[in-house]
Amino acid sequence: MSLLLASLSPSGTEVLLRSVDAPAALWNSLGRNIAPGQAHAEIDGSLRVPIGRFLASRNWLGQALTTHACAVDIAPALAALLERGSAERFEIDALLAAPPASSSPTSLVSDLAAAGFQRDLKGFQLRDLGPPLALSHGANFSVPGAGKTTVAYALHALERARGRVDRLLVVAPLSAFAAWADEVQECFDEPLRVARLTERGALSADVVLVNYQRLAASYDQITSWVVDSSTHVILDEAHRMKRGKAGEWGRACLDLAHLATRRDILTGTPAPQHPNDFVALVDFVWPNQSNRILPDSARRADPPPAAMREVSARLAPLFTRTTKAELELEPPDRRAELVTMKPLQAEIYEALRTKMRHATNVRPRERAQWGQMGEVVMYLLEAASNPALLARAVTGADGVALQWPSLAIPPNSDLGEKVLHYGQHEIPAKFEKLVTMVAANASDGRKTLVWSNFVGTITTLADQLLAPYQPAVVHGAVPSVAEDVDYTTREGELRRFRDDPNCFVLLANPAAMSEGVSLHHHCHDAIYVDRTFNAGQYLQSIDRIHRLGLAPGTQTRIRFLVCRETVDETVDERIRIKAERLAVMLSDTSLVTMALPDEEAYGEWVEPDDLDVLLQHLGDAY
């Protein structure tokens, strides 16, 4: 009988198929079906197949071998992965039929102590630890601030004590690194050594931290380390890889999943835009199983409520979650601060909307291919907050700085000139309202967290209008480093905001700081200058100041600056809808109340299912 040899590549990322007089028809079929672009044998007589594709094609391969009467000799390391995949498939079948019983809280406490875990867990944290411990892999969808990092360390301690894993790889945004490094000191009798991948000797540490971007860039180095020993891999803020194979980060995570001994994901917003966001997360925890786990209706563009409930029911055995209500926090005081544009801003906004309406006047079937909708949203949000930000779209340079008192607008001046010199003529209504609110907070000794998606807004406020309050600043251009340095870093700015009594304001960009940062002991006021359609980013940012550990009776105040008759109102409504969907799927109505201010009962600038409402705002006739 002919023979095919199958083994893992040295990096563990590919399967090498070698022919020992295998039939030509089989060899060519392998090239066409599981090794795209390799329809003929490589120079060394082998085909190289990504590990994920190989495992996903196992059934097809078995049938092909039978058809062509060809045996296969599988190397032990690859055989172990195949056996693990088969066991996980049976585990999923059993889980969907009947969830397993989790360990009792009493036994968990004693087991944790025996494993060297010293931190006392809350009752809901012990409950969240039980279900994933009963599974080969797990997911914790508890709200931000519920202590998911602590629970993850407890899980890792128990798995180490069982002898199942030796070390831990945490993939997380940079803003979450400090929490993983700090909490290990609180959790263990003898703290594990934690290191960032970029540090010298990091791969000898017990816990290695890497951000999503570097995971993709250093994939071969990381996977070689993962396959070298029994490794526990955790994705923190796992929604960042929700694009799956369509994105570089998601592709790296999904490929890595096959090599990890244990896999867990942590995120408080697993499906911030659409139920389909669950697909990549499920496929990381249970590779190639999302089609069996998630209902087809969840992939519809506008899934009905029944689909949401079905998603929740199907996922229930596979995740654990603590809701906001279970944290027993005082409900935040939420209120929209509606502002009306001044005359020049209103003129600029309406002219921009008209221009965008003409640019987007396309047939509905063409909208999915229209690749500039993110820019449309960005420009509209800029115009609704500070039209001076549009200057770069006009000339590629910044407009003039804000000026007070403002100058009169020259009659009959060109609109482009008005944009370029907007700062000379008006202070945006949102800025005036913001300064008033920050001043009132500061006079009461309250620090204020101010959110904006635009670095131009942050720098303008920091350098001019809010300068008296010695603001700290965190955005993408502010570096994050581990060691002490003599230039501004995110860690340094956060430390100054927390500890400097003269620093009353933190200006932050949600893309840089919506996750992994705790400010609830120092700040109880947040103001949003603007928000995008990115509901996950927004929901995460809320919890920087409203999370477990708040002193009883602490009042948290959240304010939204919403410009009347602008895209701000459209964004408000879309965030509400997305939060309602997620609330149904996770059986957590608090997500709805956190989505928008009470009286009106967040990555990507815009998602495909936001296009219709955006075009309606532009006045599109289709």
Short mmCIF file of C-alpha atoms in Angstrom, two decimals, residues 15-236:
data_model
loop_
_atom_site.label_atom_id
_atom_site.label_comp_id
_atom_site.label_asym_id
_atom_site.label_seq_id
_atom_site.Cartn_x
_atom_site.Cartn_y
_atom_site.Cartn_z
CA VAL A 15 1.91 20.28 8.81
CA LEU A 16 4.45 18.78 6.41
CA LEU A 17 3.03 16.14 4.07
CA ARG A 18 5.56 13.94 2.30
CA SER A 19 4.82 11.31 -0.29
CA VAL A 20 6.17 7.76 -0.12
CA ASP A 21 4.90 6.56 -3.52
CA ALA A 22 1.48 8.13 -2.80
CA PRO A 23 -0.78 8.13 -5.91
CA ALA A 24 -0.34 11.22 -8.09
CA ALA A 25 -4.10 11.76 -8.07
CA LEU A 26 -4.12 11.94 -4.27
CA TRP A 27 -1.09 14.22 -4.19
CA ASN A 28 -2.65 16.67 -6.66
CA SER A 29 -5.95 16.54 -4.79
CA LEU A 30 -4.16 17.44 -1.56
CA GLY A 31 -2.61 20.43 -3.28
CA ARG A 32 -5.95 21.65 -4.61
CA ASN A 33 -7.99 21.13 -1.43
CA ILE A 34 -5.84 21.76 1.64
CA ALA A 35 -2.65 23.39 0.36
CA PRO A 36 -3.81 26.26 -1.89
CA GLY A 37 -1.12 27.49 -4.21
CA GLN A 38 0.79 24.19 -3.94
CA ALA A 39 -0.87 22.11 -6.62
CA HIS A 40 2.48 20.41 -7.22
CA ALA A 41 5.03 19.11 -4.78
CA GLU A 42 7.65 21.45 -3.35
CA ILE A 43 11.31 20.94 -4.24
CA ASP A 44 11.79 18.72 -1.18
CA GLY A 45 8.80 16.58 -2.18
CA SER A 46 6.44 17.95 0.48
CA LEU A 47 3.35 20.04 0.91
CA ARG A 48 3.15 22.59 3.72
CA VAL A 49 -0.33 23.02 5.17
CA PRO A 50 -1.27 25.53 7.90
CA ILE A 51 -2.10 23.58 11.05
CA GLY A 52 -5.57 25.06 11.29
CA ARG A 53 -6.45 24.14 7.71
CA PHE A 54 -5.10 20.61 8.21
CA LEU A 55 -7.16 20.01 11.35
CA ALA A 56 -10.26 21.49 9.76
CA SER A 57 -9.79 19.17 6.75
CA ARG A 58 -9.30 15.97 8.73
CA ASN A 59 -12.58 14.38 7.60
CA TRP A 60 -11.91 15.15 3.95
CA LEU A 61 -8.37 13.81 4.26
CA GLY A 62 -9.59 10.55 5.79
CA GLN A 63 -12.01 9.98 2.93
CA ALA A 64 -9.35 10.85 0.33
CA LEU A 65 -6.89 8.37 1.83
CA THR A 66 -9.53 5.64 1.77
CA THR A 67 -10.49 6.43 -1.82
CA HIS A 68 -6.90 6.21 -3.01
CA ALA A 69 -5.97 3.22 -0.79
CA CYS A 70 -3.18 5.19 0.86
CA ALA A 71 -1.97 4.80 4.45
CA VAL A 72 -0.71 7.68 6.56
CA ASP A 73 2.11 7.73 9.10
CA ILE A 74 1.43 10.54 11.57
CA ALA A 75 4.25 11.87 13.77
CA PRO A 76 3.52 11.70 17.54
CA ALA A 77 3.28 15.49 18.07
CA LEU A 78 0.72 15.82 15.27
CA ALA A 79 -1.13 12.72 16.43
CA ALA A 80 -1.50 14.33 19.87
CA LEU A 81 -3.11 17.42 18.30
CA LEU A 82 -5.51 15.25 16.29
CA GLU A 83 -6.47 13.28 19.39
CA ARG A 84 -7.02 16.51 21.32
CA GLY A 85 -9.24 17.83 18.53
CA SER A 86 -11.33 14.66 18.55
CA ALA A 87 -11.71 14.80 22.33
CA GLU A 88 -12.81 18.43 22.15
CA ARG A 89 -15.42 17.62 19.53
CA PHE A 90 -16.91 14.96 21.81
CA GLU A 91 -16.71 17.39 24.72
CA ILE A 92 -18.73 19.98 22.78
CA ASP A 93 -21.39 17.36 21.98
CA ALA A 94 -21.66 16.51 25.67
CA LEU A 95 -21.72 20.15 26.76
CA LEU A 96 -24.52 21.07 24.39
CA ALA A 97 -26.49 18.09 25.64
CA ALA A 98 -25.91 18.65 29.37
CA PRO A 99 -23.52 21.11 31.08
CA PRO A 100 -21.15 19.50 33.62
CA ALA A 101 -21.40 20.15 37.33
CA SER A 102 -18.79 22.62 38.58
CA SER A 103 -16.75 22.35 41.76
CA SER A 104 -18.27 23.53 45.03
CA PRO A 105 -17.03 26.89 46.40
CA THR A 106 -15.76 25.19 49.56
CA SER A 107 -13.56 22.73 47.69
CA LEU A 108 -12.29 25.50 45.40
CA VAL A 109 -11.11 27.55 48.38
CA SER A 110 -9.09 24.67 49.79
CA ASP A 111 -7.75 23.71 46.35
CA LEU A 112 -6.63 27.30 45.71
CA ALA A 113 -4.82 27.46 49.04
CA ALA A 114 -3.04 24.20 48.26
CA ALA A 115 -2.02 25.63 44.87
CA GLY A 116 -0.38 28.66 46.51
CA PHE A 117 -3.14 31.09 45.58
CA GLN A 118 -3.59 33.49 48.49
CA ARG A 119 -6.12 36.08 47.38
CA ASP A 120 -9.65 35.77 48.77
CA LEU A 121 -12.21 35.56 45.97
CA LYS A 122 -15.67 37.08 46.09
CA GLY A 123 -18.60 34.70 45.94
CA PHE A 124 -19.35 35.49 42.30
CA GLN A 125 -15.66 35.06 41.43
CA LEU A 126 -15.65 31.56 42.94
CA ARG A 127 -18.81 30.83 40.96
CA ASP A 128 -17.13 32.10 37.76
CA LEU A 129 -14.12 29.87 38.44
CA GLY A 130 -16.11 26.63 38.72
CA PRO A 131 -17.54 26.18 35.18
CA PRO A 132 -14.32 26.80 33.18
CA LEU A 133 -12.40 24.55 35.57
CA ALA A 134 -14.80 21.74 34.65
CA LEU A 135 -14.03 22.29 30.94
CA SER A 136 -10.91 21.80 28.86
CA HIS A 137 -11.16 25.46 27.77
CA GLY A 138 -13.35 28.36 28.85
CA ALA A 139 -14.68 31.88 28.43
CA ASN A 140 -15.32 34.57 31.03
CA PHE A 141 -17.69 37.28 29.79
CA SER A 142 -18.03 39.09 33.12
CA VAL A 143 -18.47 42.83 32.97
CA PRO A 144 -15.30 44.94 33.13
CA GLY A 145 -14.27 45.49 36.72
CA ALA A 146 -15.53 42.12 37.99
CA GLY A 147 -12.02 40.77 38.53
CA LYS A 148 -11.57 38.59 35.45
CA THR A 149 -7.77 38.85 35.75
CA THR A 150 -7.87 37.52 39.31
CA VAL A 151 -10.19 34.65 38.34
CA ALA A 152 -7.93 33.82 35.39
CA TYR A 153 -4.89 33.62 37.67
CA ALA A 154 -6.87 31.37 40.03
CA LEU A 155 -7.76 29.10 37.12
CA HIS A 156 -4.14 28.99 36.00
CA ALA A 157 -2.96 28.17 39.52
CA LEU A 158 -5.31 25.19 39.71
CA GLU A 159 -4.33 23.95 36.25
CA ARG A 160 -0.64 24.21 37.20
CA ALA A 161 -1.32 22.30 40.39
CA ARG A 162 -3.02 19.59 38.35
CA GLY A 163 0.08 19.33 36.18
CA ARG A 164 -1.86 20.15 33.04
CA VAL A 165 0.04 23.36 32.15
CA ASP A 166 3.49 24.73 32.94
CA ARG A 167 3.30 28.38 31.92
CA LEU A 168 1.00 31.13 30.72
CA LEU A 169 0.87 33.33 27.63
CA VAL A 170 -1.44 36.34 27.92
CA VAL A 171 -2.39 38.19 24.75
CA ALA A 172 -3.76 41.59 25.78
CA PRO A 173 -3.82 45.27 24.85
CA LEU A 174 -0.89 47.26 26.23
CA SER A 175 -3.20 49.08 28.63
CA ALA A 176 -3.94 45.77 30.41
CA PHE A 177 -0.31 44.79 31.02
CA ALA A 178 -0.06 46.67 34.32
CA ALA A 179 -3.04 44.78 35.75
CA TRP A 180 -1.49 41.39 34.93
CA ALA A 181 1.86 42.44 36.40
CA ASP A 182 0.38 43.99 39.55
CA GLU A 183 -2.23 41.36 40.42
CA VAL A 184 0.19 38.46 40.33
CA GLN A 185 1.75 39.97 43.48
CA GLU A 186 -1.62 39.89 45.23
CA CYS A 187 -2.65 36.44 44.04
CA PHE A 188 0.26 34.10 44.80
CA ASP A 189 2.22 33.16 47.93
CA GLU A 190 5.29 33.05 45.72
CA PRO A 191 4.50 35.37 42.80
CA LEU A 192 5.06 34.06 39.32
CA ARG A 193 7.55 35.96 37.22
CA VAL A 194 5.72 38.14 34.68
CA ALA A 195 7.51 39.63 31.66
CA ARG A 196 6.62 41.41 28.45
CA LEU A 197 7.76 39.63 25.32
CA THR A 198 9.96 42.64 24.51
CA GLU A 199 11.99 42.29 27.75
CA ARG A 200 15.33 40.52 27.79
CA GLY A 201 14.90 36.90 28.85
CA ALA A 202 11.10 37.11 28.70
CA LEU A 203 10.65 33.57 27.42
CA SER A 204 12.08 32.17 30.64
CA ALA A 205 9.26 33.81 32.66
CA ASP A 206 6.24 32.00 34.09
CA VAL A 207 3.84 34.49 32.49
CA VAL A 208 4.60 36.18 29.18
CA LEU A 209 2.60 39.23 28.06
CA VAL A 210 2.24 40.16 24.40
CA ASN A 211 -0.11 42.58 22.68
CA TYR A 212 -2.18 41.58 19.65
CA GLN A 213 -0.09 43.49 17.15
CA ARG A 214 3.19 41.95 18.32
CA LEU A 215 1.63 38.47 18.45
CA ALA A 216 1.09 38.67 14.71
CA ALA A 217 4.54 40.18 14.09
CA SER A 218 6.40 37.65 16.30
CA TYR A 219 4.21 34.66 15.56
CA ASP A 220 6.93 32.10 14.77
CA GLN A 221 8.92 32.98 17.92
CA ILE A 222 5.84 32.74 20.12
CA THR A 223 4.50 29.50 18.66
CA SER A 224 7.87 27.81 19.04
CA TRP A 225 7.73 28.73 22.73
CA VAL A 226 4.12 27.55 23.09
CA VAL A 227 4.75 24.10 21.59
CA ASP A 228 7.95 23.65 23.59
CA SER A 229 5.95 23.03 26.78
CA SER A 230 2.37 22.72 28.05
CA THR A 231 1.17 26.29 27.66
CA HIS A 232 -2.00 27.99 28.86
CA VAL A 233 -3.02 30.78 26.45
CA ILE A 234 -5.41 33.53 27.53
CA LEU A 235 -6.83 36.23 25.25
CA ASP A 236 -7.66 39.28 27.36
#
